[in-house]
C-alpha cells in the first residue's frame, strides 16, 4: 500500500486526512468518505495508487477546456472512487464503485507507464478526470511531476473539493483545471452531492490566485439548480472573480439515481448563457448540445468568430499570437 500524502497521525492510531475538505478523521482499519484511503495501523494509505480504471486519449474539448491548446489531445486517466455522492453522476459505475459495491479495481499502471503512453498517443497534456482526481492524488502528483519533465502539461477535471494544502502541493505542476460548480446553493450540495458549497468556491479563488488556467462547468438540472435567481448569483460570482473565466453550461440527461428529472431543454441552456453574459462573463458555452451556436468562441471585443467547433471537433482556429485577427484584442487562454 502506498502511504498517503497530506495526512497527520493522531492519538490511538487515528489519522486525519487533509487532502480534501471533508478532512476525515479515520480510525484504525477504517476508510475515509472517498472509500479509497484506509488507515492501516495508524498509517494512512492509498488503495488506488497505480490502479488505473480508465485510460483514453480524448480531444481536450471533451474535458471541457475551450481556451487551452484547442484541437490538441489529452491522455486521460482515472482510478475508482470519489469524495462526492452525486445522485446524477455520469460515471457512477467507476466513481461510486467503492461506495456502492465495496470493490476497488484497476489495471496496474505506474506514473512512468502513464507518461510513456501519453507521449506515444501524441497527447500534449495528461488529464486527471472521469472520477475525482483529488482522491488519487498520490498517483496524480507523481505522474504530473514526471510529465512536466517530459514536456507535457497537466489538467485536473474536478469537483473542486480539494484542500488548499492539496492545491499548494500540485499547483507548480498543474497548468489547467475545469472545476464543476454544480449549483450556487449549499442545500443542493448537501442533498444532491453529500458536500458543501463554500470549499468549492474557495478552490476557484485559490486556483486563480495560484495562476492555474481555470474553466468552470455547471450541469443544469431542471427544477434543481436552474432558477433564474440562482444562475444570476452564480454567474455574478464568477464574473466578480474574473470575467475571463470560460463558463460551460451543460445539458443534463437522466442517469444513476436521478432518473425522474427531465433532460434540460435547449432553451434553458440558452437563457443561462444570456444571464452569464449579462453578469459580465465574456465566454459562456453550451455543453452536450452538438451543433449549438454556444459551442463557438467569439471575440469578446468585436464579436469575430475565432474558434468554430462542432461537438468536440475544432473546425477552424483563427486566433494568432493570442489575439483576435480582426481587432487585435488579446484573447484569454493558453494557446501554445
Ligand atoms: S480524500 Fe477526502 S474523503 Fe478521502 S479520506 Fe481524505 S479527507 Fe476523507
Coordinates of C-alpha atoms and ligand atoms in Angstrom, one line a residue:
X1 CA 0.0 0.0 0.0
X2 CA 1.3 3.4 -0.9
X3 CA 1.5 5.7 2.1
X4 CA -0.9 8.7 1.6
X5 CA 0.3 12.3 1.2
X6 CA -1.3 15.1 3.2
X7 CA -2.4 13.5 6.5
X8 CA -1.3 13.6 10.1
X9 CA -1.2 10.9 12.8
X10 CA -3.2 11.4 15.9
X11 CA -3.7 9.6 19.3
X12 CA -4.9 6.0 19.4
X13 CA -3.8 5.1 15.9
X14 CA -6.2 7.6 14.4
X15 CA -5.3 9.7 11.4
X16 CA -6.6 13.0 10.0
X17 CA -6.6 13.3 6.2
X18 CA -6.4 16.8 4.8
X19 CA -6.4 16.1 1.1
X20 CA -9.9 17.3 0.6
X21 CA -12.3 19.5 2.5
X22 CA -14.1 16.6 4.3
X23 CA -10.9 16.4 6.4
X24 CA -11.8 12.9 7.6
X25 CA -10.6 11.6 11.0
X26 CA -10.2 7.9 10.4
X27 CA -9.9 5.1 12.9
X28 CA -7.5 2.2 12.5
X29 CA -9.0 -0.3 10.0
X30 CA -11.4 2.2 8.5
X31 CA -11.6 4.2 5.3
X32 CA -12.4 7.9 4.6
X33 CA -15.5 9.1 2.9
X34 CA -13.9 8.5 -0.6
X35 CA -13.5 4.8 0.2
X36 CA -10.0 4.6 -1.3
X37 CA -7.9 5.8 1.7
X38 CA -7.5 3.4 4.6
X39 CA -6.0 3.7 8.0
X40 CA -3.8 0.6 8.5
X41 CA -2.3 0.5 12.0
X42 CA -2.1 4.3 12.2
X43 CA -0.7 4.9 8.7
X44 CA -3.0 6.2 6.0
X45 CA -2.6 4.5 2.6
X46 CA -4.0 5.0 -0.9
X47 CA -5.8 1.9 -2.2
X48 CA -5.8 3.1 -5.8
X49 CA -2.1 4.0 -6.3
X50 CA -1.1 2.7 -9.8
X51 CA -4.6 1.1 -10.2
X52 CA -6.0 2.8 -13.3
X53 CA -9.6 2.0 -14.2
X54 CA -9.8 4.2 -17.4
X55 CA -7.2 5.5 -19.8
X56 CA -8.2 7.1 -23.1
X57 CA -6.9 9.8 -25.5
X58 CA -9.6 12.5 -25.8
X59 CA -9.9 15.8 -27.5
X60 CA -9.2 18.5 -24.9
X61 CA -12.6 20.0 -25.8
X62 CA -14.2 16.9 -24.1
X63 CA -12.8 17.9 -20.6
X64 CA -14.2 20.6 -21.5
X65 CA -11.4 23.1 -21.9
X66 CA -12.1 25.5 -24.7
X67 CA -9.3 28.1 -24.1
X68 CA -6.4 25.6 -23.5
X69 CA -4.5 24.2 -26.5
X70 CA -7.6 23.9 -28.7
X71 CA -7.6 20.9 -31.1
X72 CA -5.0 19.1 -29.0
X73 CA -5.3 15.6 -27.5
X74 CA -5.3 14.8 -23.8
X75 CA -4.3 11.5 -22.4
X76 CA -7.0 11.0 -19.8
X77 CA -6.9 8.7 -16.7
X78 CA -8.9 7.8 -13.6
X79 CA -9.0 5.4 -10.7
X80 CA -12.2 4.3 -9.0
X81 CA -13.6 6.4 -6.1
X82 CA -15.0 9.9 -5.4
X83 CA -15.4 12.1 -2.3
X84 CA -18.9 13.2 -3.6
X85 CA -22.1 11.1 -3.8
X86 CA -23.8 13.0 -6.7
X87 CA -27.2 11.4 -7.5
X88 CA -26.7 12.4 -11.1
X89 CA -23.1 11.2 -11.6
X90 CA -22.4 10.3 -15.2
X91 CA -19.5 8.0 -14.3
X92 CA -21.1 6.3 -11.2
X93 CA -20.0 2.8 -12.4
X94 CA -16.4 3.8 -11.6
X95 CA -16.7 6.8 -9.3
X96 CA -19.1 5.1 -6.9
X97 CA -17.7 1.5 -7.2
X98 CA -16.0 1.5 -3.7
X99 CA -19.2 3.0 -2.1
X100 CA -21.8 1.0 -4.0
X101 CA -20.1 -2.3 -4.4
X102 CA -17.2 -2.2 -1.9
X103 CA -14.8 -3.1 -4.7
X104 CA -11.6 -1.5 -6.0
X105 CA -10.4 -2.5 -9.4
X106 CA -7.8 -1.1 -11.7
X107 CA -5.0 -2.1 -14.1
X108 CA -1.5 -1.7 -12.8
X109 CA 0.0 1.5 -14.3
X110 CA 2.9 3.3 -12.8
X111 CA 3.5 7.1 -13.4
X112 CA 6.3 6.1 -15.8
X113 CA 3.9 4.0 -17.8
X114 CA 1.2 6.7 -17.9
X115 CA 3.7 9.3 -19.1
X116 CA 5.1 6.9 -21.7
X117 CA 1.6 6.1 -23.0
X118 CA 0.7 9.8 -23.1
X119 CA 3.7 10.6 -25.3
X120 CA 3.0 7.6 -27.5
X121 CA -0.6 8.8 -28.0
X122 CA 0.5 12.2 -29.3
X123 CA -1.1 14.0 -26.4
X124 CA 0.1 17.3 -25.2
X125 CA -1.5 17.0 -21.8
X126 CA -2.4 14.4 -19.2
X127 CA -5.9 14.9 -17.8
X128 CA -6.8 13.5 -14.4
X129 CA -10.6 13.1 -14.9
X130 CA -13.7 10.9 -15.3
X131 CA -13.8 10.3 -11.5
X132 CA -12.3 12.7 -8.9
X133 CA -8.5 13.3 -9.2
X134 CA -8.2 14.5 -5.7
X135 CA -8.8 11.1 -4.2
X136 CA -6.0 9.5 -6.3
X137 CA -3.7 12.4 -5.5
X138 CA -0.5 10.3 -4.9
X139 CA -0.8 8.8 -8.4
X140 CA -1.7 12.2 -10.0
X141 CA 1.1 14.2 -8.3
X142 CA 3.8 11.6 -9.1
X143 CA 2.6 11.4 -12.7
X144 CA 2.2 15.2 -13.1
X145 CA 5.8 15.8 -11.9
X146 CA 7.2 13.3 -14.3
X147 CA 5.0 14.5 -17.1
X148 CA 6.4 18.0 -16.8
X149 CA 10.0 16.7 -17.0
X150 CA 8.9 15.1 -20.3
X151 CA 7.4 18.3 -21.7
X152 CA 3.7 17.5 -21.1
X153 CA 1.2 19.7 -19.2
X154 CA -1.3 18.6 -16.6
X155 CA -5.1 19.2 -16.2
X156 CA -7.5 18.4 -13.4
X157 CA -11.2 17.9 -14.1
X158 CA -12.6 18.1 -10.6
X159 CA -15.4 18.8 -8.3
X160 CA -13.2 21.4 -6.6
X161 CA -13.3 19.9 -3.1
X162 CA -9.5 19.6 -2.6
X163 CA -8.0 21.4 0.3
X164 CA -5.7 24.4 0.0
X165 CA -2.8 22.2 1.1
X166 CA -3.5 19.9 -1.9
X167 CA -3.6 22.8 -4.4
X168 CA -0.4 24.3 -3.0
X169 CA 1.3 20.9 -3.4
X170 CA 0.3 20.3 -7.0
X171 CA 0.0 23.8 -8.5
X172 CA 3.6 24.1 -9.8
X173 CA 2.8 21.1 -12.0
X174 CA -0.8 21.9 -12.7
X175 CA -1.5 24.0 -15.8
X176 CA -5.2 23.9 -16.3
X177 CA -8.4 22.9 -14.5
X178 CA -12.1 22.6 -15.2
X179 CA -14.0 22.7 -11.9
X180 CA -17.6 21.8 -11.6
X181 CA -19.7 24.5 -9.9
X182 CA -22.7 22.2 -9.6
X183 CA -25.0 24.8 -8.1
X184 CA -25.0 28.0 -6.1
X185 CA -26.7 26.7 -3.0
X186 CA -25.4 24.8 0.0
X187 CA -28.7 22.9 0.1
X188 CA -28.1 21.4 -3.3
X189 CA -24.5 20.4 -2.5
X190 CA -25.6 18.8 0.8
X191 CA -28.7 17.0 -0.6
X192 CA -27.5 16.0 -4.1
X193 CA -23.8 15.6 -3.6
X194 CA -23.0 15.0 0.1
X195 CA -20.8 18.0 0.2
X196 CA -20.8 21.8 0.8
X197 CA -20.6 24.8 -1.5
X198 CA -18.1 27.0 0.3
X199 CA -15.0 24.8 -0.2
X200 CA -15.7 24.7 -4.0
X201 CA -15.8 28.5 -4.1
X202 CA -12.6 28.6 -2.1
X203 CA -10.9 26.3 -4.7
X204 CA -12.0 28.6 -7.6
X205 CA -10.4 31.6 -5.8
X206 CA -7.3 29.7 -4.9
X207 CA -6.7 28.4 -8.5
X208 CA -6.9 32.0 -9.8
X209 CA -4.6 33.1 -7.0
X210 CA -2.1 30.4 -7.9
X211 CA -2.2 31.2 -11.6
X212 CA -3.7 27.9 -12.9
X213 CA -5.8 28.3 -16.0
X214 CA -9.4 27.9 -14.9
X215 CA -12.7 27.0 -16.7
X216 CA -15.9 26.2 -14.9
X217 CA -18.8 23.8 -15.7
X218 CA -22.4 23.7 -14.4
X219 CA -24.7 20.9 -15.3
X220 CA -28.2 22.3 -15.4
X221 CA -30.8 20.0 -13.9
X222 CA -34.4 21.1 -14.4
X223 CA -36.1 22.2 -11.1
X224 CA -32.9 21.6 -9.0
X225 CA -30.4 24.3 -9.9
X226 CA -31.7 26.2 -12.9
X227 CA -33.7 29.0 -11.3
X228 CA -33.0 32.5 -12.8
X229 CA -32.1 33.8 -9.4
X230 CA -29.5 31.1 -8.7
X231 CA -28.0 31.4 -12.1
X232 CA -27.7 35.1 -11.7
X233 CA -25.9 34.7 -8.4
X234 CA -23.6 32.0 -9.8
X235 CA -22.6 33.9 -12.9
X236 CA -22.1 37.2 -10.9
X237 CA -19.8 35.3 -8.5
X238 CA -17.7 34.0 -11.5
X239 CA -17.6 37.4 -13.2
X240 CA -16.5 39.1 -10.0
X241 CA -13.7 36.5 -9.6
X242 CA -12.6 37.0 -13.2
X243 CA -14.8 37.8 -16.3
X244 CA -12.3 35.9 -18.4
X245 CA -13.3 32.5 -16.8
X246 CA -15.0 30.4 -19.5
X247 CA -18.3 29.1 -18.1
X248 CA -19.6 25.8 -19.7
X249 CA -23.4 25.2 -19.1
X250 CA -24.1 21.6 -19.7
X251 CA -27.3 19.7 -20.6
X252 CA -28.4 17.0 -18.1
X253 CA -29.8 13.7 -19.1
X254 CA -31.4 11.3 -16.5
X255 CA -28.9 8.9 -15.1
X256 CA -27.8 6.9 -12.0
X257 CA -30.1 7.8 -9.1
X258 CA -31.7 10.8 -10.7
X259 CA -33.9 9.2 -13.2
X260 CA -37.1 11.2 -12.6
X261 CA -35.8 14.6 -13.6
X262 CA -36.3 15.5 -17.3
X263 CA -33.4 16.4 -19.7
X264 CA -32.5 20.1 -19.8
X265 CA -34.4 21.9 -22.6
X266 CA -32.1 23.7 -25.0
X267 CA -33.9 27.0 -24.2
X268 CA -32.8 26.7 -20.6
X269 CA -29.2 26.5 -21.6
X270 CA -29.6 29.4 -24.0
X271 CA -31.3 31.6 -21.2
X272 CA -28.5 30.7 -18.8
X273 CA -25.9 31.8 -21.4
X274 CA -27.7 35.1 -21.7
X275 CA -27.6 35.5 -17.9
X276 CA -23.8 34.7 -17.9
X277 CA -23.2 37.4 -20.5
X278 CA -25.4 39.9 -18.6
X279 CA -23.4 39.2 -15.4
X280 CA -20.2 40.3 -17.3
X281 CA -18.7 37.0 -18.3
X282 CA -17.0 37.1 -21.7
X283 CA -17.1 33.5 -22.7
X284 CA -20.1 31.3 -22.0
X285 CA -20.6 28.0 -23.7
X286 CA -23.2 25.3 -24.1
X287 CA -22.4 21.7 -23.5
X288 CA -24.0 18.4 -24.6
X289 CA -25.7 20.3 -27.4
X290 CA -23.7 19.4 -30.6
X291 CA -24.1 21.9 -33.3
X292 CA -25.3 24.7 -31.0
X293 CA -24.0 28.2 -31.6
X294 CA -22.9 28.2 -28.0
X295 CA -20.0 25.8 -28.8
X296 CA -18.2 28.5 -30.7
X297 CA -15.8 31.1 -29.5
X298 CA -16.4 34.7 -30.5
X299 CA -14.0 37.6 -29.7
X300 CA -15.4 39.4 -26.6
X301 CA -14.4 42.7 -28.1
X302 CA -15.6 42.7 -31.7
X303 CA -17.6 39.5 -32.0
X304 CA -15.4 37.9 -34.6
X305 CA -15.8 34.1 -34.8
X306 CA -12.4 32.8 -33.5
X307 CA -12.9 29.1 -32.9
X308 CA -15.5 27.2 -34.9
X309 CA -16.4 23.9 -33.1
X310 CA -18.8 21.1 -33.7
X311 CA -19.1 18.9 -30.7
X312 CA -15.5 18.1 -29.6
X313 CA -14.1 19.0 -33.1
X314 CA -12.4 22.3 -33.8
X315 CA -13.2 23.1 -37.4
X316 CA -11.3 26.4 -37.5
X317 CA -9.0 28.3 -35.2
X318 CA -8.3 31.9 -36.2
X319 CA -6.5 33.0 -33.0
X320 CA -3.0 34.2 -33.8
X321 CA -0.4 35.2 -31.2
X322 CA -3.1 35.1 -28.5
X323 CA -5.1 37.7 -30.4
X324 CA -8.2 38.2 -32.5
X325 CA -7.1 38.6 -36.1
X326 CA -9.8 41.3 -36.7
X327 CA -9.5 43.8 -33.8
X328 CA -6.2 42.7 -32.3
X329 CA -7.7 42.1 -28.8
X330 CA -5.8 39.7 -26.5
X331 CA -7.9 36.5 -26.0
X332 CA -7.6 34.9 -22.6
X333 CA -6.3 31.4 -22.6
X334 CA -3.3 29.1 -23.1
X335 CA -2.9 29.0 -26.9
X336 CA 0.5 27.4 -27.4
Ligands
LIG1 S1 -9.5 12.4 0.4 FE1 -11.2 13.5 1.5 S2 -12.8 11.9 1.6 FE2 -10.9 10.8 1.2 S3 -10.1 10.3 3.3 FE3 -9.2 12.3 2.6 S4 -10.5 13.8 3.5 FE4 -11.6 11.9 3.6

